[in-house]
Amino acid sequence: MTVIARLVRPAELAAVKAYADTARLGEPSLADLLVVAENDARFVGLVRLSHERGELILHGLQADHPEAPALLMQDAARWIAHQACWALAQAVDTALLAEHGFIEPSITCPEFLLELKASRETGDCALQILHRAAK
């Protein structure tokens, strides 16, 4: 079956939380914009966008299917539109994020984002902060 990406419905939040790698993406909530990738009615990917302290943040990608990352970013890019956005990215996702305008920040990164990055990094999960300027 084909992989699709779509917005999460509020009634699905518990299932999304069970699927999410919260150590990497943080705890999803109804205040977030959550996009899932599905294959055969099963979650195979997740992207989480949130507004925190006046900044739009893409908390990274979680993908368990090779088609999921591109579909998730295509959908997320529509929601980011012309806004500036920060991203917490794993090395494997930086090329895909670059295709959507995310680069090494040329502006000062907010302190809370540096703290968030440090709290989510583990021995096997290094994160990079990227930025996309408003268009």
PDB file of C-alpha atoms in Angstrom, residues 28-125:
ATOM      1  CA  PRO A  28       3.371  15.793  21.404  1.00  0.00           C
ATOM      2  CA  SER A  29       0.353  17.830  22.493  1.00  0.00           C
ATOM      3  CA  LEU A  30      -2.846  19.183  20.974  1.00  0.00           C
ATOM      4  CA  ALA A  31      -1.146  22.601  20.794  1.00  0.00           C
ATOM      5  CA  ASP A  32       1.325  21.182  18.241  1.00  0.00           C
ATOM      6  CA  LEU A  33       0.923  20.663  14.552  1.00  0.00           C
ATOM      7  CA  LEU A  34       1.473  16.926  14.136  1.00  0.00           C
ATOM      8  CA  VAL A  35       1.811  15.235  10.754  1.00  0.00           C
ATOM      9  CA  VAL A  36       1.953  11.458  10.534  1.00  0.00           C
ATOM     10  CA  ALA A  37       2.935   9.181   7.700  1.00  0.00           C
ATOM     11  CA  GLU A  38       0.844   6.022   7.432  1.00  0.00           C
ATOM     12  CA  ASN A  39       1.190   2.743   5.605  1.00  0.00           C
ATOM     13  CA  ASP A  40      -1.599   0.159   5.856  1.00  0.00           C
ATOM     14  CA  ALA A  41      -3.285   2.224   8.633  1.00  0.00           C
ATOM     15  CA  ARG A  42      -0.089   2.046  10.714  1.00  0.00           C
ATOM     16  CA  PHE A  43       2.083   5.022  11.686  1.00  0.00           C
ATOM     17  CA  VAL A  44       5.441   4.966   9.906  1.00  0.00           C
ATOM     18  CA  GLY A  45       6.525   8.547  10.503  1.00  0.00           C
ATOM     19  CA  LEU A  46       5.922  11.700  12.491  1.00  0.00           C
ATOM     20  CA  VAL A  47       6.911  15.352  12.368  1.00  0.00           C
ATOM     21  CA  ARG A  48       6.102  17.776  15.184  1.00  0.00           C
ATOM     22  CA  LEU A  49       5.895  21.562  14.798  1.00  0.00           C
ATOM     23  CA  SER A  50       5.275  23.853  17.754  1.00  0.00           C
ATOM     24  CA  HIS A  51       5.334  27.511  18.702  1.00  0.00           C
ATOM     25  CA  GLU A  52       7.490  28.083  21.769  1.00  0.00           C
ATOM     26  CA  ARG A  53       8.543  31.429  23.189  1.00  0.00           C
ATOM     27  CA  GLY A  54       7.634  33.188  19.967  1.00  0.00           C
ATOM     28  CA  GLU A  55       9.560  30.794  17.721  1.00  0.00           C
ATOM     29  CA  LEU A  56       8.324  28.101  15.324  1.00  0.00           C
ATOM     30  CA  ILE A  57      10.214  24.857  15.913  1.00  0.00           C
ATOM     31  CA  LEU A  58      10.350  21.701  13.843  1.00  0.00           C
ATOM     32  CA  HIS A  59      11.285  19.095  16.431  1.00  0.00           C
ATOM     33  CA  GLY A  60      12.689  16.675  13.894  1.00  0.00           C
ATOM     34  CA  LEU A  61      11.512  13.704  11.914  1.00  0.00           C
ATOM     35  CA  GLN A  62      10.755  10.206  13.046  1.00  0.00           C
ATOM     36  CA  ALA A  63      10.508   7.754  10.158  1.00  0.00           C
ATOM     37  CA  ASP A  64      10.208   3.991   9.945  1.00  0.00           C
ATOM     38  CA  HIS A  65       9.629   3.782   6.190  1.00  0.00           C
ATOM     39  CA  PRO A  66      11.926   5.088   3.418  1.00  0.00           C
ATOM     40  CA  GLU A  67       9.146   7.169   1.804  1.00  0.00           C
ATOM     41  CA  ALA A  68       8.068   8.831   5.059  1.00  0.00           C
ATOM     42  CA  PRO A  69      10.677  11.615   5.501  1.00  0.00           C
ATOM     43  CA  ALA A  70      10.054  13.288   2.136  1.00  0.00           C
ATOM     44  CA  LEU A  71       6.273  13.094   2.543  1.00  0.00           C
ATOM     45  CA  LEU A  72       6.412  14.459   6.076  1.00  0.00           C
ATOM     46  CA  MET A  73       8.604  17.397   5.061  1.00  0.00           C
ATOM     47  CA  GLN A  74       6.437  18.146   2.044  1.00  0.00           C
ATOM     48  CA  ASP A  75       3.392  18.413   4.322  1.00  0.00           C
ATOM     49  CA  ALA A  76       5.262  20.285   7.077  1.00  0.00           C
ATOM     50  CA  ALA A  77       6.617  22.807   4.539  1.00  0.00           C
ATOM     51  CA  ARG A  78       3.043  23.786   3.675  1.00  0.00           C
ATOM     52  CA  TRP A  79       2.392  24.641   7.326  1.00  0.00           C
ATOM     53  CA  ILE A  80       5.672  26.492   7.737  1.00  0.00           C
ATOM     54  CA  ALA A  81       4.917  28.432   4.521  1.00  0.00           C
ATOM     55  CA  HIS A  82       6.596  31.844   4.706  1.00  0.00           C
ATOM     56  CA  GLN A  83       7.474  31.797   8.413  1.00  0.00           C
ATOM     57  CA  ALA A  84      10.912  31.606   9.949  1.00  0.00           C
ATOM     58  CA  CYS A  85      11.459  28.220  11.577  1.00  0.00           C
ATOM     59  CA  TRP A  86      14.089  26.509  13.715  1.00  0.00           C
ATOM     60  CA  ALA A  87      14.738  22.763  13.397  1.00  0.00           C
ATOM     61  CA  LEU A  88      16.348  20.142  15.597  1.00  0.00           C
ATOM     62  CA  ALA A  89      17.774  17.682  13.093  1.00  0.00           C
ATOM     63  CA  GLN A  90      19.644  14.429  13.125  1.00  0.00           C
ATOM     64  CA  ALA A  91      22.492  14.163  10.615  1.00  0.00           C
ATOM     65  CA  VAL A  92      20.445  11.784   8.463  1.00  0.00           C
ATOM     66  CA  ASP A  93      17.760  14.481   7.997  1.00  0.00           C
ATOM     67  CA  THR A  94      19.921  17.552   7.258  1.00  0.00           C
ATOM     68  CA  ALA A  95      20.005  17.068   3.463  1.00  0.00           C
ATOM     69  CA  LEU A  96      16.211  16.768   3.300  1.00  0.00           C
ATOM     70  CA  LEU A  97      15.787  19.824   5.512  1.00  0.00           C
ATOM     71  CA  ALA A  98      18.238  21.737   3.310  1.00  0.00           C
ATOM     72  CA  GLU A  99      15.970  21.012   0.333  1.00  0.00           C
ATOM     73  CA  HIS A 100      13.283  22.920   2.250  1.00  0.00           C
ATOM     74  CA  GLY A 101      15.491  25.916   3.039  1.00  0.00           C
ATOM     75  CA  PHE A 102      16.965  24.935   6.416  1.00  0.00           C
ATOM     76  CA  ILE A 103      20.634  25.882   6.836  1.00  0.00           C
ATOM     77  CA  GLU A 104      23.192  26.495   9.574  1.00  0.00           C
ATOM     78  CA  PRO A 105      21.897  29.517  11.502  1.00  0.00           C
ATOM     79  CA  SER A 106      23.305  32.878  10.490  1.00  0.00           C
ATOM     80  CA  ILE A 107      21.524  34.470  13.452  1.00  0.00           C
ATOM     81  CA  THR A 108      21.885  33.882  17.167  1.00  0.00           C
ATOM     82  CA  CYS A 109      20.076  30.795  18.328  1.00  0.00           C
ATOM     83  CA  PRO A 110      17.657  31.298  21.248  1.00  0.00           C
ATOM     84  CA  GLU A 111      19.099  30.023  24.533  1.00  0.00           C
ATOM     85  CA  PHE A 112      16.049  27.857  25.262  1.00  0.00           C
ATOM     86  CA  LEU A 113      16.606  26.025  21.971  1.00  0.00           C
ATOM     87  CA  LEU A 114      20.213  25.240  22.906  1.00  0.00           C
ATOM     88  CA  GLU A 115      18.921  23.850  26.216  1.00  0.00           C
ATOM     89  CA  LEU A 116      16.247  21.810  24.426  1.00  0.00           C
ATOM     90  CA  LYS A 117      18.869  20.359  22.074  1.00  0.00           C
ATOM     91  CA  ALA A 118      21.118  19.396  24.980  1.00  0.00           C
ATOM     92  CA  SER A 119      18.246  17.749  26.859  1.00  0.00           C
ATOM     93  CA  ARG A 120      17.321  15.570  23.866  1.00  0.00           C
ATOM     94  CA  GLU A 121      20.765  14.475  22.791  1.00  0.00           C
ATOM     95  CA  THR A 122      21.940  11.050  23.862  1.00  0.00           C
ATOM     96  CA  GLY A 123      24.967   8.948  23.046  1.00  0.00           C
ATOM     97  CA  ASP A 124      23.304   7.613  19.914  1.00  0.00           C
ATOM     98  CA  CYS A 125      21.304  10.730  19.001  1.00  0.00           C
TER      99      CYS A 125
END
